[in-house]
Coordinates of C-alpha atoms and ligand atoms in Angstrom, one line a residue:
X30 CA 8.2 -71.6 -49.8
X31 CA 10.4 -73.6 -52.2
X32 CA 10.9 -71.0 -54.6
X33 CA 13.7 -68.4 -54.1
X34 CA 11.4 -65.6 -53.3
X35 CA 12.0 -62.2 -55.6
X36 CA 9.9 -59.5 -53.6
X37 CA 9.1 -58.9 -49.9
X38 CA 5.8 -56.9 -49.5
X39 CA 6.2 -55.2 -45.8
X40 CA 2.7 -54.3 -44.7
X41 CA 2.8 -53.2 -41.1
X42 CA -0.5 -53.1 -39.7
X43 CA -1.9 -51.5 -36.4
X44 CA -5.9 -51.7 -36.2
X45 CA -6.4 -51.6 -39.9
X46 CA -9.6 -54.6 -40.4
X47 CA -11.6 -51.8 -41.8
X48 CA -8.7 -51.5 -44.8
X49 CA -7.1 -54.5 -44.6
X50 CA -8.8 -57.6 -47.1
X51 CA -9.1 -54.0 -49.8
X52 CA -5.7 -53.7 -49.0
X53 CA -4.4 -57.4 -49.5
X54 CA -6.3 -57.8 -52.9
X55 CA -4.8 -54.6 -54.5
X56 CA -1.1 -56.0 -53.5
X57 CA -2.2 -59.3 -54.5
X58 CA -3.6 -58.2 -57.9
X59 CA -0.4 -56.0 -58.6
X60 CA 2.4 -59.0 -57.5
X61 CA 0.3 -60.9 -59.9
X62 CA 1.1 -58.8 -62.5
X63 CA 5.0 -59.2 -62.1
X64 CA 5.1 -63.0 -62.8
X65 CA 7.2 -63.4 -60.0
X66 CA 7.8 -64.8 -56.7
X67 CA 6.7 -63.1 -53.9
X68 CA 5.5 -62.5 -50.5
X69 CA 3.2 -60.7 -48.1
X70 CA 4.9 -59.8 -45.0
X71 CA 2.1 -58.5 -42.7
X72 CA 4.0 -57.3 -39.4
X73 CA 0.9 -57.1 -37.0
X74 CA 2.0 -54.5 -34.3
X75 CA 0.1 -55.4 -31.5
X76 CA -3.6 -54.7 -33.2
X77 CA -6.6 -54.8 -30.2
X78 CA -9.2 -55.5 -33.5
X79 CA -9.3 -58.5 -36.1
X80 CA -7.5 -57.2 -38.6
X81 CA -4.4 -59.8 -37.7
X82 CA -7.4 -62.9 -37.4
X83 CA -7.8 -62.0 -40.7
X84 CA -4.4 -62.2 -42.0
X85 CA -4.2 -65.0 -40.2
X86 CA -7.3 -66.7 -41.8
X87 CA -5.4 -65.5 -45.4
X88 CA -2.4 -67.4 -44.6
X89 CA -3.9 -70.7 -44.5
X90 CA -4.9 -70.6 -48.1
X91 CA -2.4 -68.1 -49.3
X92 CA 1.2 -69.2 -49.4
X93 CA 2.1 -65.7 -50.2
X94 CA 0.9 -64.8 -47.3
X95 CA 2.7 -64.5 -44.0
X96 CA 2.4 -63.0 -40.4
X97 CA 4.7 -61.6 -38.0
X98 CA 2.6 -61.0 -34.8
X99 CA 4.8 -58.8 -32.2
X100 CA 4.0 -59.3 -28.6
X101 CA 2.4 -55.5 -28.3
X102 CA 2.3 -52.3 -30.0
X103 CA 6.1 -51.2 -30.6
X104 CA 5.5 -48.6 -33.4
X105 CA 5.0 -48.6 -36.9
X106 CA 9.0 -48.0 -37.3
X107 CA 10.0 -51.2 -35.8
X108 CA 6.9 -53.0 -37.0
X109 CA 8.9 -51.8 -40.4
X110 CA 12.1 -53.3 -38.9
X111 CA 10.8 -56.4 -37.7
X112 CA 9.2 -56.7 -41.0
X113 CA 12.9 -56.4 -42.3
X114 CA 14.2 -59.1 -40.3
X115 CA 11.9 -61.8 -42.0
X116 CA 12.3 -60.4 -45.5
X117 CA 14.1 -63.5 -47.9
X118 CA 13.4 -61.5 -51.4
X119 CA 15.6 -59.9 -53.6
X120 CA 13.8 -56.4 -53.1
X121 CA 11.8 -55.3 -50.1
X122 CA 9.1 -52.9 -50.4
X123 CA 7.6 -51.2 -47.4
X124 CA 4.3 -50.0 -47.9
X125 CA 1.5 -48.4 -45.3
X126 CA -2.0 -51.1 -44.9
X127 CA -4.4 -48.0 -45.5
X128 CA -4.0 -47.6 -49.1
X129 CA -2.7 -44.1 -48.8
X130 CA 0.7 -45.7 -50.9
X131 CA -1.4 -46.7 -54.0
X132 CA -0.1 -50.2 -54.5
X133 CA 0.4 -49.8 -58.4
X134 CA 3.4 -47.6 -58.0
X135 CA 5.1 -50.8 -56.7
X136 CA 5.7 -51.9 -60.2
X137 CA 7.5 -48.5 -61.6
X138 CA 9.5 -49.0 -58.2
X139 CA 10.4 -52.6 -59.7
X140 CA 11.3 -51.0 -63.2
X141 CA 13.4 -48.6 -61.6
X142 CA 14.7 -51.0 -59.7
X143 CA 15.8 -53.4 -62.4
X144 CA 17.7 -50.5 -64.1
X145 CA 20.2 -50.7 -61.0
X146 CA 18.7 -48.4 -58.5
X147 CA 19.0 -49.8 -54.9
X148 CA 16.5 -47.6 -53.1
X149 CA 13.7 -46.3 -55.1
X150 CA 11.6 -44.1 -53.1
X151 CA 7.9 -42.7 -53.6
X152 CA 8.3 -38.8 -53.2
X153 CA 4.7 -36.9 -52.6
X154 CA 4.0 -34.0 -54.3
X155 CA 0.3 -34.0 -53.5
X156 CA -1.3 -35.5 -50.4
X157 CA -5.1 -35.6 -50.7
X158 CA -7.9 -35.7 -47.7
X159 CA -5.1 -34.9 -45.4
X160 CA -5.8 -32.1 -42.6
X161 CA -4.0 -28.9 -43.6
X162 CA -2.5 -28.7 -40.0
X163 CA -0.9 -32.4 -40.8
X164 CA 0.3 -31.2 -44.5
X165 CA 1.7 -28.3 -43.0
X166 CA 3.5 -30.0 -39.9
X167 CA 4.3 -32.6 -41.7
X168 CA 6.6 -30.0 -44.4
X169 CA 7.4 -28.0 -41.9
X170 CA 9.3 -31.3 -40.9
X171 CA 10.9 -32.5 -43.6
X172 CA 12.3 -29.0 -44.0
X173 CA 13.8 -28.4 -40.5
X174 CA 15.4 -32.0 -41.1
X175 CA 17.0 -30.8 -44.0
X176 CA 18.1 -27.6 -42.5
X177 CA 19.4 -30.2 -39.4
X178 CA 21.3 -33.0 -40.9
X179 CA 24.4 -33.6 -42.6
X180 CA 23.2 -36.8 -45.0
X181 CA 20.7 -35.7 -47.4
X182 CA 16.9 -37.0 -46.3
X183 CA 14.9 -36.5 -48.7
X184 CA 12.0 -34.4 -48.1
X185 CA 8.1 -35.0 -48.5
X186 CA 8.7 -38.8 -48.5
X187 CA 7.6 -41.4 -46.5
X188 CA 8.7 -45.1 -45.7
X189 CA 6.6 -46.2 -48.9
X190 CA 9.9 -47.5 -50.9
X191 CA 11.6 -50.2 -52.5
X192 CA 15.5 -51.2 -51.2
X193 CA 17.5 -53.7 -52.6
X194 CA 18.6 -57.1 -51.1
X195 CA 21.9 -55.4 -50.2
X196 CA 20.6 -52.1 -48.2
X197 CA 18.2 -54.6 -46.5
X198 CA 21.0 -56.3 -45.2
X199 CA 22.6 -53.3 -44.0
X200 CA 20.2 -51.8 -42.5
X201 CA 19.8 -55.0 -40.2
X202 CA 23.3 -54.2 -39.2
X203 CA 22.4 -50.9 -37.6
X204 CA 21.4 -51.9 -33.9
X205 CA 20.0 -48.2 -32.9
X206 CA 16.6 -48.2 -30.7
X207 CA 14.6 -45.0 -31.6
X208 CA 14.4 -45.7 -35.1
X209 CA 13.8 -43.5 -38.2
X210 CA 13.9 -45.7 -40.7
X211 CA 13.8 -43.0 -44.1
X212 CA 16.6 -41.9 -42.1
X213 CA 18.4 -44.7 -41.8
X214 CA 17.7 -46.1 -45.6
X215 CA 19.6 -42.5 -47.0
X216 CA 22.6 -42.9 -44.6
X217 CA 23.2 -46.2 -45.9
X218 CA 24.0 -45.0 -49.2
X219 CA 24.0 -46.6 -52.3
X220 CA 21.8 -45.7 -56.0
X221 CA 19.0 -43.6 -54.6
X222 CA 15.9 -42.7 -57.4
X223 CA 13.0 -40.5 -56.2
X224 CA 9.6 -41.5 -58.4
X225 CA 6.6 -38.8 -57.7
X226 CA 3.0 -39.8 -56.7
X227 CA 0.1 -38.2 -55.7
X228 CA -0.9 -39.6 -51.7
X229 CA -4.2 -40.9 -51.7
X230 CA -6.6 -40.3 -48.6
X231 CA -6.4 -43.1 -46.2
X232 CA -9.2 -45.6 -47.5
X233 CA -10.9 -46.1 -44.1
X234 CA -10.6 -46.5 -40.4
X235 CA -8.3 -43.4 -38.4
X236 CA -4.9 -42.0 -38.6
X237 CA -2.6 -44.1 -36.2
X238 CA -0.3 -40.9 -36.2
X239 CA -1.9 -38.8 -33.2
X240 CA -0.1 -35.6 -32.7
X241 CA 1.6 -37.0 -29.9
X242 CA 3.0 -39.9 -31.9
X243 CA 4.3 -37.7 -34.9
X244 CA 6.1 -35.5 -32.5
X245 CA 8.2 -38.6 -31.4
X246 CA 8.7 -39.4 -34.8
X247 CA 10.3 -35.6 -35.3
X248 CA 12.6 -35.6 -32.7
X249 CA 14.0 -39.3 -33.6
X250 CA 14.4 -37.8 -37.0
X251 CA 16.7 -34.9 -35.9
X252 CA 18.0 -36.5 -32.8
X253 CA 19.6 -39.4 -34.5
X254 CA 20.7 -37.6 -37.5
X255 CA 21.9 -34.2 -36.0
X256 CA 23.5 -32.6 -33.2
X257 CA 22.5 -29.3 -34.2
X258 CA 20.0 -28.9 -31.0
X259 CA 22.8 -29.5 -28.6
X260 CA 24.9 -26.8 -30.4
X261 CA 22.0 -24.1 -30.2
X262 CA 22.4 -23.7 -26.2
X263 CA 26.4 -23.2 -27.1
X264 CA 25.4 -20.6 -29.7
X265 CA 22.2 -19.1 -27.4
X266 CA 24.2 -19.3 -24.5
X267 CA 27.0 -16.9 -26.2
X268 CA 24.4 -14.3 -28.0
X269 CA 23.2 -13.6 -24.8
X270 CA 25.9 -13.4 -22.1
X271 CA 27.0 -11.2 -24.9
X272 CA 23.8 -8.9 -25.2
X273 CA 24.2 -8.7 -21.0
X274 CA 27.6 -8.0 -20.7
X275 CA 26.8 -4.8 -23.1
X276 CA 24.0 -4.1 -21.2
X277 CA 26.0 -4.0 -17.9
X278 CA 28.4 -1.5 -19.5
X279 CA 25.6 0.7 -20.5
X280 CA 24.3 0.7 -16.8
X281 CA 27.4 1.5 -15.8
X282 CA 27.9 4.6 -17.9
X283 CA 24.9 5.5 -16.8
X284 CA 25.4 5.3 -13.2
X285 CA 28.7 6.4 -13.9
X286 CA 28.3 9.6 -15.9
X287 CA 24.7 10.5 -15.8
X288 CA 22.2 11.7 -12.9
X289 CA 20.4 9.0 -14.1
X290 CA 19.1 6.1 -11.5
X291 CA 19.0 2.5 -12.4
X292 CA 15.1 1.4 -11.9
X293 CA 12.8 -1.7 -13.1
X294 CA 12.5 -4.7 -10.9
X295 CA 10.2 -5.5 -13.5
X296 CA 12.3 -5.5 -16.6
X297 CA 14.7 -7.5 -14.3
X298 CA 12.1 -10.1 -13.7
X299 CA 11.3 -10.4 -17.1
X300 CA 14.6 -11.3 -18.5
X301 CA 15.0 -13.3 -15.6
X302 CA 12.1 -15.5 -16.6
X303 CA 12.8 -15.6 -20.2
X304 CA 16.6 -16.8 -19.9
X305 CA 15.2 -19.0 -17.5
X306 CA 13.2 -20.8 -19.9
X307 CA 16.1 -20.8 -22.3
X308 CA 18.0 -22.9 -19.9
X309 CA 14.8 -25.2 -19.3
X310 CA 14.5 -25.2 -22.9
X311 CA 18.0 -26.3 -23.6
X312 CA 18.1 -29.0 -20.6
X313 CA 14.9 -30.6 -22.6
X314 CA 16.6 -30.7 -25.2
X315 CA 19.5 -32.5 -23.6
X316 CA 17.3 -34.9 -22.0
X317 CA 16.2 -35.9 -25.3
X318 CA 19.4 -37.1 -26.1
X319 CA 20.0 -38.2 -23.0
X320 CA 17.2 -40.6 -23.0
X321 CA 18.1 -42.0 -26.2
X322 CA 21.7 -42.5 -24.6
X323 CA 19.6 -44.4 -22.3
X324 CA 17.5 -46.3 -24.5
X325 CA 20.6 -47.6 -26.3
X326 CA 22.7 -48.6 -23.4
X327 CA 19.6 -51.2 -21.9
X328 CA 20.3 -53.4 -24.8
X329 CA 16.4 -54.7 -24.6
X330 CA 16.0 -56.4 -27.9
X331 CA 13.7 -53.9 -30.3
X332 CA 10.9 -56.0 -30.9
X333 CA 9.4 -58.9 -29.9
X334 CA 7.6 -62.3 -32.0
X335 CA 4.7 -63.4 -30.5
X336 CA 4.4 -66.3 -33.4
X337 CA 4.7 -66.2 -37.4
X338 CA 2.2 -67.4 -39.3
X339 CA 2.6 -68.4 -42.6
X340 CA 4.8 -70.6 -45.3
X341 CA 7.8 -69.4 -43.6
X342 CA 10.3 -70.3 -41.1
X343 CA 9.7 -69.2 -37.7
X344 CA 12.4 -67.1 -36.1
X345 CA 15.9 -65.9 -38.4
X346 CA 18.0 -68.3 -36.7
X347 CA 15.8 -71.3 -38.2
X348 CA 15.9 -69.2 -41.4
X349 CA 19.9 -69.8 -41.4
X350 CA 19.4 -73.4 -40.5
X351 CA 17.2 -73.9 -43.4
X352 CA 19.6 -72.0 -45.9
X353 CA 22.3 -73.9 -44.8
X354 CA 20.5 -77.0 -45.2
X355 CA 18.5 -76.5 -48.4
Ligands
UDP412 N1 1.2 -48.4 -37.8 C1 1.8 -49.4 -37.1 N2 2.0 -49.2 -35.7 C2 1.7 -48.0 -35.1 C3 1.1 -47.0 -35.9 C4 0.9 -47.2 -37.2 O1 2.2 -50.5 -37.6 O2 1.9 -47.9 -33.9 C5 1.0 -48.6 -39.2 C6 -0.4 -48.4 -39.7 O3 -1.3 -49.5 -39.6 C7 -0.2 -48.0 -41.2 C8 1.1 -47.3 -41.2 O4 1.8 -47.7 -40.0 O5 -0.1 -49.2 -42.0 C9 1.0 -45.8 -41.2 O6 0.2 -45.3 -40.2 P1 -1.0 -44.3 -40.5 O7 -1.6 -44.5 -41.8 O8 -1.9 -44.3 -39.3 O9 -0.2 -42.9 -40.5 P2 -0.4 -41.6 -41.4 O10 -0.5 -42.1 -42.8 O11 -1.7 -41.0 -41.0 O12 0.7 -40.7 -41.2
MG413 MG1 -1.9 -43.5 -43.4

């Protein structure tokens, strides 16, 4: 693309052919709008259906349009990243391929934006066609992050936002594996501006965020941000050696000063069990941290690029070649 581009659309995408030509055309009819330069950043993370054919297909005929096709499925939070790494605009946006983020809020984020906000991010206040067990998990979250962390995350609020040119390039300098990107975007810093919307139900095709999967997402949310966890077995660990050691000097006065004898194997069984599981508990919660500890000393590289499609330069390194020889 010759001209200096002005806004990265991020569109990670991970089985979405049932969404995804709806999808292009609404963020196609709104980039129009801005009379700018743009482009379409689909980051296809490692899709078994057509939906990255299709992109493909798009790219031919559509210089806005580019792919990024990873080598497998490596989440939608490094699909985000990745997605990063390619971006040449001015502003990024990252925004979700199933509609749920209406595309139209893109260009409030821009007003905002051109006021001197660096990260403008799209705050729900409503989710619709969501399952009240995900609504409910999903503040329950946001919540216990709040309580958990030191930086302020903001809660209710998804990746759906717009970041300036400057926290883009930060970002790319933080290396860490088991990413939570919201995360990341508030402990950079900078102008933050919150703009309210109401989340739309995804427009077809199934959530990609089993259970399982926003689970993960939960504990890289607390685990990089917090070491409150680890502290709980310090705190637990004290509450109850303290609650024994008063226990042991009532039994004492009782054997002591009473007629009284000491009985109940079974009451001794079921503390036994239940501080058990405290340490169990607490060693989980170790390992969590341990296998991020883990993760980070390998040093594998977060994603890989099967091939790019599109108008653009192939890897960042020919990117650099090509700025430095424009
Ligand atoms: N996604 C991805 N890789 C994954 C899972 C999801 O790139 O491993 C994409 C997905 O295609 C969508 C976005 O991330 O564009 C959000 O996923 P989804 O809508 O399934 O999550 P939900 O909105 O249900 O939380
Ligand atoms: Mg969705």
């Amino acid at each position: 693309m010759s001209t200096k581009v002005r806004y990265s659309i991020i569109i990670p995408m991970f089985n979405e052919e049932a969404v995804i030509q709806e999808t292009y055309r609404r963020i196609k009819k709104v980039m129009g709008m801005t009379g700018e330069a743009y482009e379409l950043l689909f980051v296809n993370d490692g899709s078994t259906d057509n939906c990255a054919q299709m992109i493909e297909e798009y790219s031919f005929w559509d210089e806005s349009v580019s792919l990024i096709d990873l080598s497998r499925n490596f989440g939608h939070q490094i699909a985000i990243t990745a997605g990063m790494d390619y971006a040449l605009g001015d502003a990024v946006v990252i925004i979700d391929a199933d509609l749920q983020d209406p595309p139209e809020l893109i260009l409030d984020m821009i007003k905002e934006w051109k006021k001197g906000y660096e990260v403008v991010y799209a705050k729900r206040v409503k989710r619709n066609g969501e399952s009240l067990f995900k609504k409910w998990t999903a503040s329950l979250f946001y919540r216990v992050l709040r309580y958990s962390t030191d930086i302020s995350i903001p809660v209710d609020t998804g990746d759906f936002r717009l970041i300036d040119r400057k926290v883009c390039d930060q970002l790319k300098r933080l290396p860490e594996k088991n990413r939570f990107v919201r995360g990341l975007v508030s402990w950079v810093g900078f102008r933050q501006k919150a703009i309210e919307y109401e989340r739309d139900e995804r427009l077809a095709g199934e959530t990609k965020y089993p259970l399982k999967r926003m689970i993960k997402l939960s504990l890289d949310g607390i685990t990089s941000f917090s070491y409150k966890p680890l502290k709980l077995a310090g705190y637990l660990g004290a509450l109850l050696s303290a609650s024994g050691f008063l226990y042991l000097v009532y039994v004492m006065y009782l054997v002591i000063f009473t007629e009284s004898v000491v009985k109940g194997w079974a009451s001794m069984i079921g503390i036994t069990l239940t501080f058990n599981g405290f340490v169990l508990i607490m060693l989980g919660i170790l390992g969590e941290y341990v296998g991020r500890i883990y993760d980070e000393t390998k040093g594998r590289p977060l994603y890989i690029v099967q091939e790019v499609y599109g108008g653009k330069p192939q890897t960042v390194q020919d990117q650099q070649w090509v700025s430095a020889n424009k």
